[in-house]
Amino acid sequence: MRNEFGASLGGPLYLPKLYNGKDRTFFHASWQGLRGSQTPYVTNIVVPSAAYRTGDFSAFSKPLVDPLSGTPFAANKIPPSRISSVSKYYQDTFYPTPNTGVDRYGDISVFPNSSNQYTGRVDHKLSDANSVFVRVMYQHYAYEQWDGGNNPKIGNYSPWRDQYHGVLSDTHIFSPALLNEFRFGYARD
């Protein structure tokens, strides 16, 4: 789903008792917002099966050898006392349990995104032959996604993007056959 909305206002610049810009100075300001969701993230990853998570490798035909004694583990099962607490912590923290088969984790996640864009412009007529304008724009865009690929146990992060743009322009008519326009622009992303 995506919702875009905004507002704008413009006209001659008029400051009561200070300045009347009728036919000389004009302004325009706008704001545009976006709220919505991104394309769904589809997760389909291989994870340790429930048996492997507890040290049960009896499905293997090749014997699992104890690195301390050099002898095979009975029935290819590592005793719970021999499973490292650090390894178990990382396994439980960073690998989801299977939910779509013996060794598969599947999920569909939809993350939000949002944007706000602000634009302002002022035009001023210095004379019949010379006019200037200045325009500025700022946009902030934020979204979420899984950190570290598509494994939801790694967590998600919320990157953002700020954009800044500015333009200054001076147009001068020297004669019916000669016109000069100077523009200076700035953009930062």
C-alpha positions as MATLAB code, in Angstrom:
seq = 'MRNEFGASLGGPLYLPKLYNGKDRTFFHASWQGLRGSQTPYVTNIVVPSAAYRTGDFSAFSKPLVDPLSGTPFAANKIPPSRISSVSKYYQDTFYPTPNTGVDRYGDISVFPNSSNQYTGRVDHKLSDANSVFVRVMYQHYAYEQWDGGNNPKIGNYSPWRDQYHGVLSDTHIFSPALLNEFRFGYARD';
ca = [
       0.000    0.000    0.000;
       1.231    3.499   -0.771;
      -0.228    6.857    0.229;
       1.062   10.110   -1.229;
      -0.259   13.465   -0.169;
       0.841   17.055    0.013;
       0.021   20.724    0.018;
       1.255   23.813   -1.777;
       0.848   27.535   -1.457;
       1.993   30.312   -3.736;
       1.348   33.842   -4.893;
       2.739   37.350   -4.730;
       4.863   38.093   -1.691;
       3.043   40.527    0.566;
       4.212   41.579    4.005;
       1.722   44.060    5.498;
       3.263   47.508    6.109;
       6.659   46.175    4.925;
       6.535   44.980    1.323;
       4.034   44.568   -1.508;
       5.445   42.248   -4.164;
       2.492   42.452   -6.538;
       3.784   42.028  -10.127;
       7.385   41.774   -8.799;
       7.986   39.077   -6.171;
       6.306   35.683   -6.023;
       6.733   32.685   -3.779;
       5.766   29.043   -3.913;
       6.105   26.490   -1.109;
       5.109   22.854   -1.136;
       5.250   19.732    0.974;
       4.790   16.177   -0.205;
       4.567   13.154    2.045;
       4.664    9.451    1.356;
       3.718    6.618    3.660;
       3.666    3.074    2.467;
       5.335   -0.280    2.346;
       8.075   -1.784    0.266;
       7.974   -4.879   -1.884;
       7.678   -7.873    0.474;
      10.900   -9.598    1.519;
      10.659  -13.335    0.954;
      12.850  -15.390    3.249;
      13.615  -19.032    2.434;
      16.840  -20.074    4.158;
      18.428  -23.333    5.263;
      18.775  -23.519    9.054;
      19.893  -26.256   11.456;
      17.167  -28.842   11.960;
      15.659  -29.373   15.403;
      17.765  -32.526   15.796;
      21.017  -30.798   14.825;
      20.282  -27.946   17.248;
      20.337  -30.471   20.136;
      23.445  -32.346   18.902;
      21.567  -35.277   17.302;
      23.405  -36.190   14.078;
      22.087  -39.776   13.932;
      20.848  -39.113   10.370;
      24.495  -39.042    9.230;
      25.854  -42.371    7.982;
      29.453  -41.353    8.689;
      30.419  -41.579   12.381;
      30.789  -38.301   14.232;
      34.126  -38.398   16.080;
      34.723  -36.855   19.504;
      37.669  -34.446   19.021;
      38.839  -34.975   22.619;
      38.941  -38.781   22.725;
      39.120  -39.659   19.012;
      36.281  -42.171   19.420;
      32.868  -41.880   17.728;
      29.986  -40.373   19.678;
      27.395  -42.990   20.642;
      24.614  -43.052   18.012;
      26.125  -39.888   16.473;
      24.683  -37.790   19.298;
      26.732  -35.151   21.075;
      25.902  -35.169   24.799;
      24.274  -31.884   25.960;
      27.125  -31.338   28.423;
      29.598  -31.208   25.485;
      27.734  -28.528   23.513;
      29.431  -25.178   23.967;
      27.227  -22.618   25.706;
      28.708  -19.940   23.427;
      27.838  -21.938   20.300;
      24.349  -22.643   21.624;
      23.852  -18.928   22.357;
      24.852  -17.931   18.804;
      22.752  -20.681   17.281;
      19.662  -19.701   19.274;
      20.239  -15.979   18.748;
      21.060  -15.870   15.035;
      19.410  -18.923   13.457;
      15.627  -19.202   13.419;
      14.083  -22.609   14.045;
      12.704  -24.444   10.989;
       9.087  -23.675   10.193;
       8.619  -24.971    6.623;
      10.256  -28.388    6.672;
      13.097  -30.190    8.397;
      15.775  -27.569    7.742;
      13.995  -24.564    6.226;
      12.806  -21.258    7.566;
      10.358  -19.258    5.473;
       8.786  -15.877    6.019;
       7.320  -12.940    4.143;
       7.945   -9.555    5.711;
       6.695   -6.147    4.645;
       8.577   -3.110    5.895;
       7.354    0.486    6.041;
       8.872    3.430    4.260;
       8.206    7.133    4.510;
       9.283   10.332    2.854;
       8.796   14.053    3.347;
       9.824   16.582    0.723;
       9.816   20.343    1.227;
      10.305   22.786   -1.645;
      10.408   26.576   -1.663;
      10.912   29.083   -4.462;
      11.003   32.870   -4.695;
      10.971   34.743   -8.031;
      11.771   38.448   -8.181;
      11.578   40.819  -11.116;
      14.372   43.359  -10.719;
      13.358   45.185  -13.923;
      11.611   44.449  -17.219;
      14.934   43.084  -18.455;
      16.211   41.274  -15.367;
      14.728   38.629  -13.082;
      16.093   36.232  -10.500;
      14.851   33.202   -8.625;
      16.060   30.961   -5.844;
      14.741   27.466   -5.183;
      15.554   25.099   -2.323;
      14.449   21.529   -1.677;
      14.946   19.107    1.188;
      13.816   15.484    1.237;
      14.066   12.908    4.008;
      13.457    9.266    3.058;
      13.414    6.459    5.647;
      12.817    2.732    5.307;
      13.507   -0.559    7.063;
      14.998   -3.840    5.934;
      16.651   -6.951    7.318;
      20.243   -6.450    8.359;
      22.567   -9.115    6.985;
      20.511  -10.432    4.076;
      17.142  -11.984    4.747;
      17.700  -13.626    8.135;
      15.209  -12.033   10.550;
      17.189  -13.148   13.602;
      20.054  -10.823   12.640;
      17.651   -7.938   13.101;
      16.525   -5.060   10.970;
      17.899   -1.628   10.517;
      16.421    1.683    9.487;
      18.583    3.533    6.989;
      17.610    6.975    5.802;
      18.534    9.349    3.057;
      18.570   13.142    3.183;
      18.752   15.165   -0.015;
      19.426   18.885   -0.324;
      19.109   20.896   -3.536;
      19.440   24.588   -4.234;
      19.333   26.717   -7.388;
      20.039   30.403   -7.954;
      19.221   31.869  -11.362;
      19.617   35.316  -12.933;
      18.093   36.008  -16.351;
      18.978   39.222  -18.168;
      17.623   40.422  -21.521;
      20.191   42.659  -23.212;
      18.287   43.070  -26.513;
      15.589   41.245  -28.501;
      18.370   39.073  -29.936;
      20.592   38.625  -26.856;
      19.630   36.930  -23.600;
      21.869   35.646  -20.818;
      20.939   33.231  -18.075;
      23.254   32.407  -15.193;
      22.447   29.451  -12.970;
      24.176   28.019   -9.994;
      23.043   24.730   -8.491;
      23.949   22.694   -5.455;
      22.936   19.147   -4.596;
      23.904   16.882   -1.730;
      22.727   13.371   -1.194;
];
